[in-house]
Coordinates of C-alpha atoms and ligand atoms in Angstrom, one line a residue:
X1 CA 19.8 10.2 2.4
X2 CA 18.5 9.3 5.8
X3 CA 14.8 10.3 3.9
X4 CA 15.6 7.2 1.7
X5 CA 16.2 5.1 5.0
X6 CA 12.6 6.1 6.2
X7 CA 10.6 5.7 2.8
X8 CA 12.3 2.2 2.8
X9 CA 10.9 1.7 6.2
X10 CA 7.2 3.3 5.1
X11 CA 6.9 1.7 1.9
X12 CA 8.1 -2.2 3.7
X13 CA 5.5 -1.4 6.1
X14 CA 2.4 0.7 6.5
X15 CA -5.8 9.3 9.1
X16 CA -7.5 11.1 10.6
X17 CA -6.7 10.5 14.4
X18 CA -8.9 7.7 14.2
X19 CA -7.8 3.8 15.2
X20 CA -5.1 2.3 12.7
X21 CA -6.5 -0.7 10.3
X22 CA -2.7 -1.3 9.8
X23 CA 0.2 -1.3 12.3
X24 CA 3.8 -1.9 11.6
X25 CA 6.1 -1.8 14.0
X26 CA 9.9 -1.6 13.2
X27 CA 12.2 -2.8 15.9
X28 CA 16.0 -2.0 16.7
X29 CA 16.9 -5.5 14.8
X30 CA 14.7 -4.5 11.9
X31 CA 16.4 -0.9 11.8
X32 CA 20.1 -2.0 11.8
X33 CA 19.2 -4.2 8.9
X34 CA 17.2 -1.3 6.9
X35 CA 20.7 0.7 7.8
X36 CA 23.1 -1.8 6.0
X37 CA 20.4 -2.2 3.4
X38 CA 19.9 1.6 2.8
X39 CA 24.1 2.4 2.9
X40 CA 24.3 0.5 -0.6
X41 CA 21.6 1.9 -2.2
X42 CA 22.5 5.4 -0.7
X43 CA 25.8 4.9 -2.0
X44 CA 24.4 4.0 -5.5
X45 CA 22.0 6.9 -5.7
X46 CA 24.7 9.9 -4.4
X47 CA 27.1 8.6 -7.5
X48 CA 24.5 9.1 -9.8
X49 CA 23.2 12.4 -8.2
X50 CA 23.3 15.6 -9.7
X51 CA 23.4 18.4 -7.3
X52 CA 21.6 21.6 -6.9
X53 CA 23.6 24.9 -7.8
X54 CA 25.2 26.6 -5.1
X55 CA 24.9 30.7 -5.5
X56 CA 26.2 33.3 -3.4
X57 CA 28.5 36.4 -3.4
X58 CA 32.0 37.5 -1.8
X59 CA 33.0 40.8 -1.8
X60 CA 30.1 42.2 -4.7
X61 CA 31.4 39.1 -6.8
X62 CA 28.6 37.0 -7.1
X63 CA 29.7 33.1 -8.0
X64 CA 27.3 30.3 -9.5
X65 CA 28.9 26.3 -8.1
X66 CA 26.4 24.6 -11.2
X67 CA 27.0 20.8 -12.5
X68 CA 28.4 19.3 -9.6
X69 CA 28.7 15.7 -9.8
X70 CA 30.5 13.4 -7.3
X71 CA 33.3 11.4 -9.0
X72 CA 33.8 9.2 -5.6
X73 CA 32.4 8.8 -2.7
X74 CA 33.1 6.7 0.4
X75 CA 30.2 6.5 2.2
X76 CA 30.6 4.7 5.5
X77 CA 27.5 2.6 7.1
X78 CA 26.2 5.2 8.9
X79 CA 24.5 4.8 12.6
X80 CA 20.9 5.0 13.5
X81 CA 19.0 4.6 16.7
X82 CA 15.1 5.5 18.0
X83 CA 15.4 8.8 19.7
X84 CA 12.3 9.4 21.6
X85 CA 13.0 13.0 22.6
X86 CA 12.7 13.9 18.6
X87 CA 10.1 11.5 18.2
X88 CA 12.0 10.3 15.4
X89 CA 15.4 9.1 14.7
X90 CA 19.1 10.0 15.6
X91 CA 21.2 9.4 12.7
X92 CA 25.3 10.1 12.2
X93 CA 28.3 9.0 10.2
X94 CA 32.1 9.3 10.3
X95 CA 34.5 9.5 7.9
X96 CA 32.5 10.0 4.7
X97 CA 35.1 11.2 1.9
X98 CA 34.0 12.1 -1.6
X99 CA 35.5 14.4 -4.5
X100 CA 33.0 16.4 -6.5
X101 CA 33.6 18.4 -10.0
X102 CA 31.8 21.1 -11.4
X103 CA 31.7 24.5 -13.3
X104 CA 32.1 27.8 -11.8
X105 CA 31.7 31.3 -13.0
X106 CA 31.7 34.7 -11.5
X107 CA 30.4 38.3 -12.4
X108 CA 31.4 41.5 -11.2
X109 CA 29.2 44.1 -13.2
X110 CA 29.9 43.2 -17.3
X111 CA 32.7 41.1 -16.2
X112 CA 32.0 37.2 -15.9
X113 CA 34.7 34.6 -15.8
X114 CA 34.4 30.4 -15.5
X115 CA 35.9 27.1 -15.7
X116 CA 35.7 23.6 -13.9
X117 CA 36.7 22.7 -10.1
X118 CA 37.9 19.7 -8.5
X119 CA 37.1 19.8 -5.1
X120 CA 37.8 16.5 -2.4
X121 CA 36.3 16.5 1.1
X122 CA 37.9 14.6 3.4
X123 CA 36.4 13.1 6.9
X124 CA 33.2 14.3 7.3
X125 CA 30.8 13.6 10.0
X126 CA 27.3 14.1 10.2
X127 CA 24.5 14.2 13.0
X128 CA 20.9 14.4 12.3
X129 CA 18.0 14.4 14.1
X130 CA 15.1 13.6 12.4
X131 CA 11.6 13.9 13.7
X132 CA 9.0 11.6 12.2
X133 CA 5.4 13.3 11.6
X134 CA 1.9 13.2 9.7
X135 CA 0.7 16.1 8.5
X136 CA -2.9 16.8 8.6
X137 CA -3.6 14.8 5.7
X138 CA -2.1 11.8 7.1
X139 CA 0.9 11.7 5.0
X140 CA 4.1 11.0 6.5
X141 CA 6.8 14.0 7.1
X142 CA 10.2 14.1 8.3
X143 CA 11.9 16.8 9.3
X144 CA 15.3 17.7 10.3
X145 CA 15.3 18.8 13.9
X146 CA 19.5 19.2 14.3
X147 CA 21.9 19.0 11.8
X148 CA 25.7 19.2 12.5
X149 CA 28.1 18.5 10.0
X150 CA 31.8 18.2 10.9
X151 CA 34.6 18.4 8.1
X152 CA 38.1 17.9 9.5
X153 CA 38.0 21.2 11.5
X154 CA 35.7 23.1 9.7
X155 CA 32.7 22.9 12.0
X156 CA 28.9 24.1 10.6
X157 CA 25.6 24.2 12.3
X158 CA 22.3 24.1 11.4
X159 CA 18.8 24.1 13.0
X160 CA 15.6 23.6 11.6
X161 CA 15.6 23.0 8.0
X162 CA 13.0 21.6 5.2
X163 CA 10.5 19.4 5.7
X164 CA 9.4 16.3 3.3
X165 CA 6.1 14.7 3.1
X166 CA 5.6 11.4 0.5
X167 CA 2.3 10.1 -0.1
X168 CA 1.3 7.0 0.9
X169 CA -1.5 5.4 -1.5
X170 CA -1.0 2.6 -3.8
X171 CA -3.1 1.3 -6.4
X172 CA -3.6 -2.4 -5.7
X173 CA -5.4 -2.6 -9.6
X174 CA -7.4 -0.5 -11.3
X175 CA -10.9 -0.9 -9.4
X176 CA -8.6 -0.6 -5.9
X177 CA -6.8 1.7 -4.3
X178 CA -5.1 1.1 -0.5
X179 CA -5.2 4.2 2.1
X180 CA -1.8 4.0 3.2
X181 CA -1.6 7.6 5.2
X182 CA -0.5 7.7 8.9
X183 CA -3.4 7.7 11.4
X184 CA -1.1 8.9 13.9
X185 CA 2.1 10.4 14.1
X186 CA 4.7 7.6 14.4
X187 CA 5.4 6.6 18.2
X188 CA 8.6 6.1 18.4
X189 CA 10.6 4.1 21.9
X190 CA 13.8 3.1 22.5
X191 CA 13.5 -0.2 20.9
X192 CA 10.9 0.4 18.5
X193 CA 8.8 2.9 16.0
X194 CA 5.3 2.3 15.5
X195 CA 3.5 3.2 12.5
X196 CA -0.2 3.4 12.3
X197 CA -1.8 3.1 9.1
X198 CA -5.4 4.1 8.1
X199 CA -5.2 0.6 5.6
X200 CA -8.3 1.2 4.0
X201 CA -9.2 -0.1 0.7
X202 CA -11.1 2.3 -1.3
X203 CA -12.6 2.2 -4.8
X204 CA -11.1 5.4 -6.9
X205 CA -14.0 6.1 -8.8
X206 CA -16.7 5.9 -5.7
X207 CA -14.3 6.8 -2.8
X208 CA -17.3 6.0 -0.2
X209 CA -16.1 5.1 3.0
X210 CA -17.4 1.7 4.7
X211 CA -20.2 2.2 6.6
X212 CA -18.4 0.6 9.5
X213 CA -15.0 2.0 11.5
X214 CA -11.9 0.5 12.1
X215 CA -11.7 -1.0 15.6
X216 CA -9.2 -0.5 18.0
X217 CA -6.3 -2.8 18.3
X218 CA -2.4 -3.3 19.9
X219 CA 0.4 -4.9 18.1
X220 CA 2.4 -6.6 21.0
X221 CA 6.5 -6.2 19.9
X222 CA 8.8 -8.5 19.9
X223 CA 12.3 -7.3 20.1
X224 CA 13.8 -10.2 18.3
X225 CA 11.3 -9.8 14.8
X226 CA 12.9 -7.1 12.7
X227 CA 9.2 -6.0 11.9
X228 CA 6.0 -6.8 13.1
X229 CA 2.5 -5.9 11.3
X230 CA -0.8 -6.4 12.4
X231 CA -3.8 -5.9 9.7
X232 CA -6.8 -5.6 11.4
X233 CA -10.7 -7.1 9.4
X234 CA -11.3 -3.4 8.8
X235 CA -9.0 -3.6 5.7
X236 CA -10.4 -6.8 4.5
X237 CA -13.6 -5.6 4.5
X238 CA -12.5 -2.2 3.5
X239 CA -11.4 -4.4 0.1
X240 CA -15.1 -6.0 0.1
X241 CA -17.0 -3.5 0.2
X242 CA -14.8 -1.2 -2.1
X243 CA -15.6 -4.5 -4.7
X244 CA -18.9 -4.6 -3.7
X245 CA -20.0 -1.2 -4.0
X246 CA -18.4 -1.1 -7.7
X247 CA -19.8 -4.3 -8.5
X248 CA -17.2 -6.2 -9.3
X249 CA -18.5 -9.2 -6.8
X250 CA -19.9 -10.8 -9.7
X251 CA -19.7 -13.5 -11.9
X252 CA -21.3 -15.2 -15.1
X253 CA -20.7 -18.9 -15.7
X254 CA -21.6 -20.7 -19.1
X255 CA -21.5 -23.8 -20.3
X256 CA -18.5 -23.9 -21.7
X257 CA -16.7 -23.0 -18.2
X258 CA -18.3 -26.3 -16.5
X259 CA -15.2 -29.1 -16.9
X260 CA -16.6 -31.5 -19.9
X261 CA -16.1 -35.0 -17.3
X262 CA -19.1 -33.5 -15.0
X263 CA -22.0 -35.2 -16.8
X264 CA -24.4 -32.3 -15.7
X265 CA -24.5 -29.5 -18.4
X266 CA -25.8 -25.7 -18.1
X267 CA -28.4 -26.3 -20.2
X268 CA -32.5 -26.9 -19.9
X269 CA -32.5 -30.4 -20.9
X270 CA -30.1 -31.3 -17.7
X271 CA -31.3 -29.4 -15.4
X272 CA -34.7 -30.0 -16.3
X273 CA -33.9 -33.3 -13.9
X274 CA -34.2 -31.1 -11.7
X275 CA -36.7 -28.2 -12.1
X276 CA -39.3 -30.4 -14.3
X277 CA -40.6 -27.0 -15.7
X278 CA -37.4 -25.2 -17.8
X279 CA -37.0 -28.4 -19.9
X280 CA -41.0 -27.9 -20.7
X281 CA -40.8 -24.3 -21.0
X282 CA -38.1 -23.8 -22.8
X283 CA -36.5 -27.1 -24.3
X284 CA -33.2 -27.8 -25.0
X285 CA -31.2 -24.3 -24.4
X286 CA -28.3 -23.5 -22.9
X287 CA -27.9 -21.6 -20.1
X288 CA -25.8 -18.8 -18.0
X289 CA -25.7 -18.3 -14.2
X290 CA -24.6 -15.3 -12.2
X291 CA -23.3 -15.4 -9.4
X292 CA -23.3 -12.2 -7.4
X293 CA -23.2 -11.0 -3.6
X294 CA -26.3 -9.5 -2.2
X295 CA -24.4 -7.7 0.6
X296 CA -20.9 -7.0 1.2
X297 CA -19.1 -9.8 2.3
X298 CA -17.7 -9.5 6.3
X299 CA -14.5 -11.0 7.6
X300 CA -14.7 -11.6 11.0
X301 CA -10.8 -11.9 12.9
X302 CA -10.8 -14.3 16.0
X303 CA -7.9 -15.9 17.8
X304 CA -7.0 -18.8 15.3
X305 CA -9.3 -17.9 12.5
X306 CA -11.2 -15.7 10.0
X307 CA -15.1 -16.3 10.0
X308 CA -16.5 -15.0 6.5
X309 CA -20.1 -14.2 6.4
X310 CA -20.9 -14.0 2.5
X311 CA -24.7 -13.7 1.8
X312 CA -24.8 -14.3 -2.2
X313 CA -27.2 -15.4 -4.6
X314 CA -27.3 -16.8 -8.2
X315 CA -29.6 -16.2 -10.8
X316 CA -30.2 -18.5 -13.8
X317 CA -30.7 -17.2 -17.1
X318 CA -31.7 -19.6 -20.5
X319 CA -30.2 -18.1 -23.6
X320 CA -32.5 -17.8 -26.1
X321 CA -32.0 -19.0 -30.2
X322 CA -31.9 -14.6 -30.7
X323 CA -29.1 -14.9 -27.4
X324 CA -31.6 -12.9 -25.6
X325 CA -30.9 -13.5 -21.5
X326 CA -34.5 -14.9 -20.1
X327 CA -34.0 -15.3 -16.2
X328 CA -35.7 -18.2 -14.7
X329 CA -34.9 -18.8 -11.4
X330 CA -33.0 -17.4 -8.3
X331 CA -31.0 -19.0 -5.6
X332 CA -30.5 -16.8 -2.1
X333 CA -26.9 -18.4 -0.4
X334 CA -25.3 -17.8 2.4
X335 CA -22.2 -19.3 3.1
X336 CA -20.6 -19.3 6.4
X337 CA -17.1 -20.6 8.2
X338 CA -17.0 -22.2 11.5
X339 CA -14.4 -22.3 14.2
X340 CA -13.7 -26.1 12.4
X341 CA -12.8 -24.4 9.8
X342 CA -16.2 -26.2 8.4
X343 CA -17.7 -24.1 5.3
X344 CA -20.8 -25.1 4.3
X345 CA -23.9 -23.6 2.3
X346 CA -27.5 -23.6 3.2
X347 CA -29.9 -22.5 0.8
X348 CA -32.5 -19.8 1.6
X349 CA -34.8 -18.9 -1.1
X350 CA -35.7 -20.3 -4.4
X351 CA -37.9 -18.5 -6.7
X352 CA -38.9 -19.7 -10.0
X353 CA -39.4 -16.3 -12.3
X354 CA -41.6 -16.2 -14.4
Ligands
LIG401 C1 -18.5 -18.5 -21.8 O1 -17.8 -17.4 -21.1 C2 -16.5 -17.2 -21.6 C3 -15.8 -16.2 -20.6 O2 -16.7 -15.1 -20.4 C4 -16.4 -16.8 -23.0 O3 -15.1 -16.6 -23.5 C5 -17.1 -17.9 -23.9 O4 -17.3 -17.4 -25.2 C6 -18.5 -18.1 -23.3 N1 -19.1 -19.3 -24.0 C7 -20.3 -19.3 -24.6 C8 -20.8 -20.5 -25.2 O5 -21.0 -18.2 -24.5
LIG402 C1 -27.6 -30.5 -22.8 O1 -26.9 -31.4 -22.0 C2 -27.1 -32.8 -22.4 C3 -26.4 -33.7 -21.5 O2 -27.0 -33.6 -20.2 C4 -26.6 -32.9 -23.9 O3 -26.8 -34.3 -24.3 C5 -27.3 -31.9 -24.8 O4 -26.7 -32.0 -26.1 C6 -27.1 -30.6 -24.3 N1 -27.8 -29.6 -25.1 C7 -27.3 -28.4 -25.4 C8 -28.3 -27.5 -26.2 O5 -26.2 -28.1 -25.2
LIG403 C1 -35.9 -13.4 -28.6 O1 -36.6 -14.6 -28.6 C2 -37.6 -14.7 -27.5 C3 -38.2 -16.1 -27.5 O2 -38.5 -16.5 -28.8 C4 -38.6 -13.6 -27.7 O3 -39.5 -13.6 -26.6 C5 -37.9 -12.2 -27.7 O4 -38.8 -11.2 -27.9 C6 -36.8 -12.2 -28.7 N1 -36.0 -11.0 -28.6 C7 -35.6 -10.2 -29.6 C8 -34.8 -9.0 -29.2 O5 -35.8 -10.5 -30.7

């Protein structure tokens, strides 16, 4: 249950021991609201639950507990807090009731017997520790450090236990994929947990990594945010390079795309106002740009704004009567953002091809 509580937190949030491009930090505030949040669904989720068979034997009669559903369930809010000596958190609830049903059945040599049970807890506490963890493929783990469960008197312990990893990576579409694994294991304070994300953006098919790392940076906390999270440029240019490099910064642009009010066409005759030489070489065509980038484009973070450095180009095409593409010129572009928040374009090349 408490494992829902934490992919809730991963997933609203989020290798390789190197800096964080992402970091999320979940405070106390933002915790007790994932706990009241999580109690519903937890509550929703155990109804529908079917759970695993129980098997053991008692006195050379071996017995199978299969089926077993809960009929009701009273699942109280349970408590959670940041427990740094885990490295995790420290989670309990009191007074959970729930009746369960099932089928039983027993063999002892050729004889086997079975039916149905009823069975109704009453009271039951629970106390877990769980430690929060990355394995070494930067996926999140959880792992139960101390369990004690409490039913009326009945009193059980148990240490250690399984351990759960989930994988972090989501497909943004279907040129894209986000890096989600832990860079770190999760540091985890009094008032606060701290995940540490690798927030790369990463192009399935290539899966080349930028040729530039992430930089180092500190999300300051602020106890009275639920969550805070800090994205760093490294995952903006992750994305523009990962579209880059798979050549989807590119566009073509036709006549038919220019708005019909703007009295200049794609076409040789109108820009032939221009560039004297396509109207004579080749009259009256139309005529398709592409727009491309030349380099990846760069995001620059600073106190107040992003800078973009985006060197692109266009190259002209006139499409001859057979549709064949004949390209006739190219523009080099660089556009650039200023602390105004000015964005202007100066041209630096202009070849006429020929
Ligand atoms: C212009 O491009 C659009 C989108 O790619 C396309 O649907 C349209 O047919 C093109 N028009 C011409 C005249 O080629
Ligand atoms: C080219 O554009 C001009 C307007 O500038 C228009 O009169 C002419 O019909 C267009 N030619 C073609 C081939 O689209
Ligand atoms: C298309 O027309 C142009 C100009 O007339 C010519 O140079 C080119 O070879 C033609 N291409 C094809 C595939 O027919």
């Amino acid at each position: 249950m408490l494992y829902i509580v934490l992919w809730s937190l991963a997933l609203v949030s989020c290798i390789c021991g190197e800096n964080p491009a992402i970091q999320l930090a979940l405070t106390d505030k933002g915790l007790q609201t994932v706990r009241h949040f999580a109690a519903g669904v937890i509550q929703d989720k155990l109804d529908q639950m079917e759970l695993t068979d129980v098997r053991g034997h008692v006195m050379g009669i071996h017995y199978t507990l299969s089926g077993m559903h809960i009929t009701k369930l009273d699942f109280p809010e349970p408590e959670v807090h940041f427990s740094p000596p885990v490295s995790g958190l420290d989670l309990s609830v009191s007074g959970l009731s729930m009746a369960l049903t099932g089928d039983w059945s027993t063999h002892l040599g050729a004889i086997h017997d079975g039916g149905t049970f009823d069975m109704a807890i009453f009271d039951l506490s629970l106390r877990s520790f769980l430690g929060l963890d990355r394995d070494s493929s930067g996926h999140p783990s959880v792992s139960s450090v101390y369990c004690e469960v409490d039913i009326q008197t009945v009193n059980m312990q148990f240490y250690g236990g399984a351990r759960y990893t989930h994988v972090l990576s989501v497909e943004v579409n279907p040129v894209m994929s986000l890096d989600l694994s832990l860079s770190a294991p999760p540091a985890v304070d009094p008032g606060s947990i701290n995940f540490g994300l690798r927030g790369e953006f990463y192009s399935p098919e290539s899966h080349r990594d930028p040729p530039f790392v992430a930089p180092p940076f500190s999300l300051p906390v602020q106890s009275t945010y639920m969550l805070s999270v800090g994205v760093s440029e490294y995952t903006a240019n992750s994305a523009s390079f990962a579209y880059y490099i798979s050549g989807h910064l590119q566009a073509l642009i036709n006549d038919s795309m220019i708005p019909s009010y703007c009295p200049i066409r794609l076409n040789t005759s109108s820009m032939g106002r221009f560039i004297p030489q396509l109207s004579q070489m080749y009259p009256d065509l139309l005529m398709v740009l592409q727009v491309y980038a030349r380099q990846t484009p760069l995001f620059t973070f600073q106190p107040g704004f992003v800078k973009l450095d985006l060197l692109s180009a266009i190259k002209a095409f006139v499409v001859q009567a057979n549709s064949t593409l004949t390209p006739v010129f190219k523009l080099h572009l660089v556009r650039r953002t200023s602390r105004s928040g000015l964005v202007w374009f100066s041209m630096q090349r202009f070849n006429i091809l020929k």
